[in-house]
Coordinates of C-alpha atoms in Angstrom, one line a residue:
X2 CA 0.0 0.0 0.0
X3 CA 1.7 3.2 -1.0
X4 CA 1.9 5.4 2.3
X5 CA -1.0 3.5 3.9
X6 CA -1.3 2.0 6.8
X7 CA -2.9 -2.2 6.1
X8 CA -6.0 -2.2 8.0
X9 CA -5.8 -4.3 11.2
X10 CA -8.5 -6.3 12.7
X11 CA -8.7 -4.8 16.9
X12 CA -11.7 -6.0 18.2
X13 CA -14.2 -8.8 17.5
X14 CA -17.2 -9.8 19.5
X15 CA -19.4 -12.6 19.9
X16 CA -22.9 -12.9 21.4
X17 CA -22.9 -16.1 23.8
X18 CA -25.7 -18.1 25.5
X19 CA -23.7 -18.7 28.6
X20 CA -21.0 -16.0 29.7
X21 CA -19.4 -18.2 32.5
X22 CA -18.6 -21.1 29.9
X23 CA -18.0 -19.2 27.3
X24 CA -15.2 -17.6 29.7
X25 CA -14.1 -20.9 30.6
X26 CA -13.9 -22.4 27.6
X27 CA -11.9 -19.4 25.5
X28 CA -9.6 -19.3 28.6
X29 CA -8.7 -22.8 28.0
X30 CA -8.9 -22.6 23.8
X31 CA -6.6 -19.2 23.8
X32 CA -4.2 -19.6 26.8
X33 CA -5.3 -16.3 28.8
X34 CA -7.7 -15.1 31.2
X35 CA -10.6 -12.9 29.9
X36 CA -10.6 -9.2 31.5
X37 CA -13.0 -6.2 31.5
X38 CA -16.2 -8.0 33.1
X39 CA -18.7 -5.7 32.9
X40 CA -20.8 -4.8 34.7
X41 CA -19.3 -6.1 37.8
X42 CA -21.9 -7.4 39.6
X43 CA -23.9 -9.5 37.1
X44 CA -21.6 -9.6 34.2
X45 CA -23.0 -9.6 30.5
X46 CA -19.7 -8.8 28.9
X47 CA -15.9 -10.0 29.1
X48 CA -13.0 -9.7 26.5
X49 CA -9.6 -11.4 25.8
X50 CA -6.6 -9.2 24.7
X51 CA -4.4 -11.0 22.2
X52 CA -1.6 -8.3 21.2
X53 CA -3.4 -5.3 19.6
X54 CA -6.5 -7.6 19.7
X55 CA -9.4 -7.8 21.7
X56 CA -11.6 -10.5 21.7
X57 CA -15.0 -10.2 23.4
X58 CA -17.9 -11.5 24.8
X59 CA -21.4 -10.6 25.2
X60 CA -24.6 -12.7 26.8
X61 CA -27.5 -10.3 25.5
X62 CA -30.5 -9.9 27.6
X63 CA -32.8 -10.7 24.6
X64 CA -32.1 -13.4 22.6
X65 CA -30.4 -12.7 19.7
X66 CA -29.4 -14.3 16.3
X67 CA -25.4 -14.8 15.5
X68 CA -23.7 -11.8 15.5
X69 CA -20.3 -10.8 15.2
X70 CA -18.7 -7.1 15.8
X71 CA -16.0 -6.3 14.5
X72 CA -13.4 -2.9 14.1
X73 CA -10.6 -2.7 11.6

């Protein structure tokens, strides 16, 4: 690319059923604990960081179809 930055891919989320094994089970896959539950109390939402990527997830209060978020 001629004086352009290549785009990078810095975040990515997935809506989950089940936060806590969906934590549990990307701990184990990726080799590192997730981070930035939110809200503390009653999480809905955790992510992974993975060099100058995050990885997150998301147990929506309505049911929702697959979904993936993404930032590049």
């Amino acid at each position: 690319m001629s004086g352009r930055e290549a785009p990078r891919l810095t975040h990515v989320r997935a809506n989950v059923r089940d936060l806590p094994s969906a934590i549990t089970w990307y701990e184990d896959l990726l080799g590192v604990q997730a981070q930035g539950h939110w809200p503390p109390d009653a999480p809905t939402y955790a992510h992974f960081t993975l060099g100058p990527t995050q990885f997150a997830l998301g147990q929506p209060s309505q049911p929702a179809t697959t979904r993936l978020n993404g930032t590049i």
